[in-house]
PDB file of C-alpha atoms in Angstrom:
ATOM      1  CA  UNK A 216      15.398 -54.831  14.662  1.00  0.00           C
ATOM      2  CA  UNK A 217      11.843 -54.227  14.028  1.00  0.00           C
ATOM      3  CA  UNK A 218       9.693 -53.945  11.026  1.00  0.00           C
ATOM      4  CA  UNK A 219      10.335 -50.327  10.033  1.00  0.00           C
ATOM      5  CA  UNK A 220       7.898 -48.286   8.633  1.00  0.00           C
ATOM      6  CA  UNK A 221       7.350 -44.585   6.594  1.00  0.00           C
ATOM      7  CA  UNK A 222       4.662 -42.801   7.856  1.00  0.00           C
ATOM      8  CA  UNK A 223       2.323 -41.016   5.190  1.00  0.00           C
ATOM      9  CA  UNK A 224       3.228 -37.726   4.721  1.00  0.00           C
ATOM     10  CA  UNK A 225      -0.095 -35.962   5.421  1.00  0.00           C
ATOM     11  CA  UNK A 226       0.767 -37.518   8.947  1.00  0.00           C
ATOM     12  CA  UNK A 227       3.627 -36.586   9.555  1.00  0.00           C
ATOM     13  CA  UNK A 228       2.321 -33.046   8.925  1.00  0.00           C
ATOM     14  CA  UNK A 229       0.431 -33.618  11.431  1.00  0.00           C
ATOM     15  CA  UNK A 230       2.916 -35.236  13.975  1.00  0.00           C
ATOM     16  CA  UNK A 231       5.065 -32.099  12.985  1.00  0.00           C
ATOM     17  CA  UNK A 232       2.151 -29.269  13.599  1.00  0.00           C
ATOM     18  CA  UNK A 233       1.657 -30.992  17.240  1.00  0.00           C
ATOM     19  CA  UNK A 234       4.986 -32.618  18.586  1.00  0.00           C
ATOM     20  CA  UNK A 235       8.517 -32.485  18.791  1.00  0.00           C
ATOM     21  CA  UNK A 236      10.256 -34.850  16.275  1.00  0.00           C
ATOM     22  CA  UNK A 237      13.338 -37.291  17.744  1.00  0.00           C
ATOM     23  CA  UNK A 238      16.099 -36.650  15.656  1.00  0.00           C
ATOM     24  CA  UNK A 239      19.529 -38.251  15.762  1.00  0.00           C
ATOM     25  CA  UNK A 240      22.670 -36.010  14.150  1.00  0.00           C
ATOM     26  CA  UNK A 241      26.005 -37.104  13.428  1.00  0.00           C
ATOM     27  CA  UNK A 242      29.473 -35.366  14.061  1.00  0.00           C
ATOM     28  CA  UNK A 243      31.630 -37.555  12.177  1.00  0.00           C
ATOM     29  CA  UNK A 244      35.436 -37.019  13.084  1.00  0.00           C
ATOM     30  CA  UNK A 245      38.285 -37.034  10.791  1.00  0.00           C
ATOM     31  CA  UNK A 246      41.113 -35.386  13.224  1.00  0.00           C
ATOM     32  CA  UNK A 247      39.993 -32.382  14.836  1.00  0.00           C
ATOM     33  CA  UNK A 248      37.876 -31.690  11.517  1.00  0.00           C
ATOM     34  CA  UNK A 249      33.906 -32.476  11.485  1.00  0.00           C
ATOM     35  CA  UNK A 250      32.065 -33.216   8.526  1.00  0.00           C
ATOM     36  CA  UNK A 251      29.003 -30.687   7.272  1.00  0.00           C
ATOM     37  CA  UNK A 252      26.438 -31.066   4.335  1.00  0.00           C
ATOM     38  CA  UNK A 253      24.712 -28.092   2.999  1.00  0.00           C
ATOM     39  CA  UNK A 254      21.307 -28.506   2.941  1.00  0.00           C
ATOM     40  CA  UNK A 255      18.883 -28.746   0.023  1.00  0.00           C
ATOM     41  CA  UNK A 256      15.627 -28.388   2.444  1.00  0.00           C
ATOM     42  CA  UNK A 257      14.108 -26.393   4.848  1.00  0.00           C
ATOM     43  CA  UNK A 258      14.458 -26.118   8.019  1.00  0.00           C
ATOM     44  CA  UNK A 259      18.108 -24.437   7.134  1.00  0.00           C
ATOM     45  CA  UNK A 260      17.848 -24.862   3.526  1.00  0.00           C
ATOM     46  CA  UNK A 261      21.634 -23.336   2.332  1.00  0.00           C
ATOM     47  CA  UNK A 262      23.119 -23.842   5.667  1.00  0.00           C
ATOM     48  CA  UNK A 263      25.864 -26.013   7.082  1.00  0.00           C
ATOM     49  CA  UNK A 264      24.125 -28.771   8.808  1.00  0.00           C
ATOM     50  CA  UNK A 265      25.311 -32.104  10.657  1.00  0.00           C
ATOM     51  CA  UNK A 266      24.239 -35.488   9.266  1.00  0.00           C
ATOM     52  CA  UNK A 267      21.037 -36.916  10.382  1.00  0.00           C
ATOM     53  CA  UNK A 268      17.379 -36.873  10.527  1.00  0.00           C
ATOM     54  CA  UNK A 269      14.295 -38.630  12.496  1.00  0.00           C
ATOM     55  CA  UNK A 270      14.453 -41.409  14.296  1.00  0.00           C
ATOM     56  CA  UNK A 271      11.892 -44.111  12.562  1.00  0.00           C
ATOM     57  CA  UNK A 272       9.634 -46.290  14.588  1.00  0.00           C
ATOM     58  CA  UNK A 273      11.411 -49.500  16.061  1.00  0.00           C
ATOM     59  CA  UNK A 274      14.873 -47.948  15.024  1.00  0.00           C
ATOM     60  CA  UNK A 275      17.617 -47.610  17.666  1.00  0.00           C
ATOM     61  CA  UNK A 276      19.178 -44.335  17.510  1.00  0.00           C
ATOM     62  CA  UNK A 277      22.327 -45.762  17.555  1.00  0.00           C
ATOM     63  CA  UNK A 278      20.967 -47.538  14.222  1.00  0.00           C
ATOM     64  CA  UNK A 279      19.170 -44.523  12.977  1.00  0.00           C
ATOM     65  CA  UNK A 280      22.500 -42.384  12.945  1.00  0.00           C
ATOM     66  CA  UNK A 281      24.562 -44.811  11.160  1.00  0.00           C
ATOM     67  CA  UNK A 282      21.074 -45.095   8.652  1.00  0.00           C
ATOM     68  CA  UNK A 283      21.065 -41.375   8.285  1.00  0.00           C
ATOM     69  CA  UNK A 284      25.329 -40.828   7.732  1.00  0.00           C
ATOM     70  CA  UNK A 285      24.858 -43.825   5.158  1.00  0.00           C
ATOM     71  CA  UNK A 286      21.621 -42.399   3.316  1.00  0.00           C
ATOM     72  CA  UNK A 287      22.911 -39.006   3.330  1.00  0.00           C
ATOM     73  CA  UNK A 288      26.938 -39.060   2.932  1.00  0.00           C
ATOM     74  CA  UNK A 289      27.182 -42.744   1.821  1.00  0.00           C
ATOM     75  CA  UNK A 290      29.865 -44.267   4.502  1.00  0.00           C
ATOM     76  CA  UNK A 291      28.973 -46.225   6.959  1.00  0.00           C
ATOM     77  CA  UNK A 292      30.363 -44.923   9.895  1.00  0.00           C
ATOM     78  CA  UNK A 293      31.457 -46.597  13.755  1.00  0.00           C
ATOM     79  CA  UNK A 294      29.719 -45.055  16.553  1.00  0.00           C
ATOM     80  CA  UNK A 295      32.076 -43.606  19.117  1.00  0.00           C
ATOM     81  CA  UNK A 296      29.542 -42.374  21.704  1.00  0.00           C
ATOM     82  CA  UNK A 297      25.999 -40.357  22.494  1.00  0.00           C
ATOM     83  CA  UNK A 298      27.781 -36.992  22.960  1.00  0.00           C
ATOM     84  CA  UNK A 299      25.034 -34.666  23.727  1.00  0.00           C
ATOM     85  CA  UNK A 300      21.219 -34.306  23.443  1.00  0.00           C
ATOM     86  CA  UNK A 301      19.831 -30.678  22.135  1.00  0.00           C
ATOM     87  CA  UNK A 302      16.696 -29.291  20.445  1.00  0.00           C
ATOM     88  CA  UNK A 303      16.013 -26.713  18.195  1.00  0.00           C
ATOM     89  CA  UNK A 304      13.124 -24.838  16.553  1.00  0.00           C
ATOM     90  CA  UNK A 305      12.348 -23.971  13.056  1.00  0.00           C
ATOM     91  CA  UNK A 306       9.567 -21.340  11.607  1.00  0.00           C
ATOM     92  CA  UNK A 307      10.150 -23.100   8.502  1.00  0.00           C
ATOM     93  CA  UNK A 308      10.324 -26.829   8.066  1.00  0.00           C
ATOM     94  CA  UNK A 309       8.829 -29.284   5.486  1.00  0.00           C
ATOM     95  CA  UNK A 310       5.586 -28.003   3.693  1.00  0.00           C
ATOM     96  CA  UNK A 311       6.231 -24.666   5.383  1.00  0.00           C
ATOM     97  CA  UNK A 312       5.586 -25.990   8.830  1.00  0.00           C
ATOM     98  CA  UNK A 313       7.341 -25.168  12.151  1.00  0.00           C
ATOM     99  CA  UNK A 314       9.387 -27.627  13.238  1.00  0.00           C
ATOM    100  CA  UNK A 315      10.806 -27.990  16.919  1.00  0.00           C
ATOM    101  CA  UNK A 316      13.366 -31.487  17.147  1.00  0.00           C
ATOM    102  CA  UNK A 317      14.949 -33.177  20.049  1.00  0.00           C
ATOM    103  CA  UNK A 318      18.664 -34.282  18.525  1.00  0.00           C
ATOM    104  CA  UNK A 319      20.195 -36.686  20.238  1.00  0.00           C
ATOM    105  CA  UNK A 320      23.931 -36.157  18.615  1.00  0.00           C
ATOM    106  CA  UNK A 321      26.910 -38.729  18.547  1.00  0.00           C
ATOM    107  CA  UNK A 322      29.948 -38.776  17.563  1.00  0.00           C
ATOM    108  CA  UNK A 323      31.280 -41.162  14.810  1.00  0.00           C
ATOM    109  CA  UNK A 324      34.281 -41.967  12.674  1.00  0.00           C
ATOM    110  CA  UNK A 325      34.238 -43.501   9.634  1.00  0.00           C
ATOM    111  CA  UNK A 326      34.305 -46.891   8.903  1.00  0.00           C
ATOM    112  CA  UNK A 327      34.801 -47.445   4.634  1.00  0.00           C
ATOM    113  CA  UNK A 328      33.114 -45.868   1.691  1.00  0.00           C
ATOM    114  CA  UNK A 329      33.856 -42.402  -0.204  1.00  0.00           C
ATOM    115  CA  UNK A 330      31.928 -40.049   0.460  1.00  0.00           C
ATOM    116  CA  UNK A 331      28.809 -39.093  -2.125  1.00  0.00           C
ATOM    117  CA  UNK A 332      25.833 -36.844  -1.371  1.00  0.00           C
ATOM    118  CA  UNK A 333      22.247 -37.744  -1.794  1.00  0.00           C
ATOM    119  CA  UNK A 334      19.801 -35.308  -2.857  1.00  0.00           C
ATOM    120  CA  UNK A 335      19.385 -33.540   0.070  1.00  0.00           C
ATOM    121  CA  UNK A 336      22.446 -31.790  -0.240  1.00  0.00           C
ATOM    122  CA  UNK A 337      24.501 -29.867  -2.395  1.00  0.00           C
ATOM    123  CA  UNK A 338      27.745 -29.719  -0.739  1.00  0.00           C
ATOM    124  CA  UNK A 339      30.182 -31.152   1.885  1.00  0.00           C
ATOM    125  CA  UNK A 340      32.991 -29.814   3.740  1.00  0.00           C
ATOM    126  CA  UNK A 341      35.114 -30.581   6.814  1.00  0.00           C
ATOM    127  CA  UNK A 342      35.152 -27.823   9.436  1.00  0.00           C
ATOM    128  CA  UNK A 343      37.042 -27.386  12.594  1.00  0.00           C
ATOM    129  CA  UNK A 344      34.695 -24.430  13.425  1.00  0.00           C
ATOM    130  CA  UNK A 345      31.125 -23.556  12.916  1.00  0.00           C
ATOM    131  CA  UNK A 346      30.263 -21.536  10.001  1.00  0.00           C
ATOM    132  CA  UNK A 347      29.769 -17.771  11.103  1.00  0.00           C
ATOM    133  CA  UNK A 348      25.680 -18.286  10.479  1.00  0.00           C
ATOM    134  CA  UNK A 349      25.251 -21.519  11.738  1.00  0.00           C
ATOM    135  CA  UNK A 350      22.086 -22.228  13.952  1.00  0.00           C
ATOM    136  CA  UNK A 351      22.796 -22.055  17.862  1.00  0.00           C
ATOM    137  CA  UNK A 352      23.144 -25.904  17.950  1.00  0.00           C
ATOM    138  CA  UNK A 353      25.785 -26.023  15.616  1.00  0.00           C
ATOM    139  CA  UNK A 354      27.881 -23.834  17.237  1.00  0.00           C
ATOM    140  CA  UNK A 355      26.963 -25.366  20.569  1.00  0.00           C
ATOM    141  CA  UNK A 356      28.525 -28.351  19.337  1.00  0.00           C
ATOM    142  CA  UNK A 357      31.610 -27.309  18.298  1.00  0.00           C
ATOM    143  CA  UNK A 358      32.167 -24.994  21.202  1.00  0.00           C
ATOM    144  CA  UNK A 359      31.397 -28.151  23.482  1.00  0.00           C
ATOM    145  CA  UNK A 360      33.909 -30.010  21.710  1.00  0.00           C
ATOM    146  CA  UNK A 361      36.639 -27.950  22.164  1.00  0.00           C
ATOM    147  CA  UNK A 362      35.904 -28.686  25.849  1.00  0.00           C
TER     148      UNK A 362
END
């Protein structure tokens, strides 16, 4: 893997007023039961939300997925496949500024480790269906994985 860098934030405002922003989120499995976090932070901030974030420069997504799960939920999780690609759009992101995201999502399964939430959420909970308010993309998801 490559050197792996932060960008400065002022950039990334930037990068986030004039792109989209590759994204990776996980649906980790347990059953037929897939693991949320509710969010801390805009965009969604108080909603049910998949594991994940960007992708960083140099990162494979396959790594960044298993990065973000294991930041964010701390497992470290086996990646079963790249299930589906999707994008969504914000009016409120980070600083108060749009956000539109390409998400490539894949489904995983843990591996070991109990499950403890950073700080950018507040809660966790297994769902076989998408919360009633859940963005579009969420309940794209699950609707897709009932087949």
């Amino acid at each position: 893997m490559r050197d792996i860098k932060l960008i400065p934030q002022d950039l990334y405002d930037k990068i986030l007023n004039t792109m989209p922003i590759i994204c990776v989120d996980g649906i980790v499995k347990n059953g037929d039961s897939i693991l949320m976090l509710l969010r801390n932070n805009e965009p969604e901030k108080n909603k049910w939300w998949f594991p994940g974030g960007r992708v960083l420069k140099g990162e494979s997504l396959e790594d960044a997925i298993i990065r973000k799960v294991k930041e964010e939920c701390g497992v470290v999780c086996d990646v079963s496949k790249m299930f589906d690609i999707t994008q969504t759009t914000f009016a409120t992101g980070p600083n108060n500024i749009a956000v539109h995201t390409i998400n490539v999502c894949f489904t995983l399964t843990i591996k070991h480790g109990n499950l403890s939430l950073n700080n950018d959420h507040k809660e966790y909970g297994w769902f076989t269906e998408a919360p009633e308010d859940s963005h579009s993309a969420i309940k794209y998801i699950f609707k897709k994985l009932k087949g």
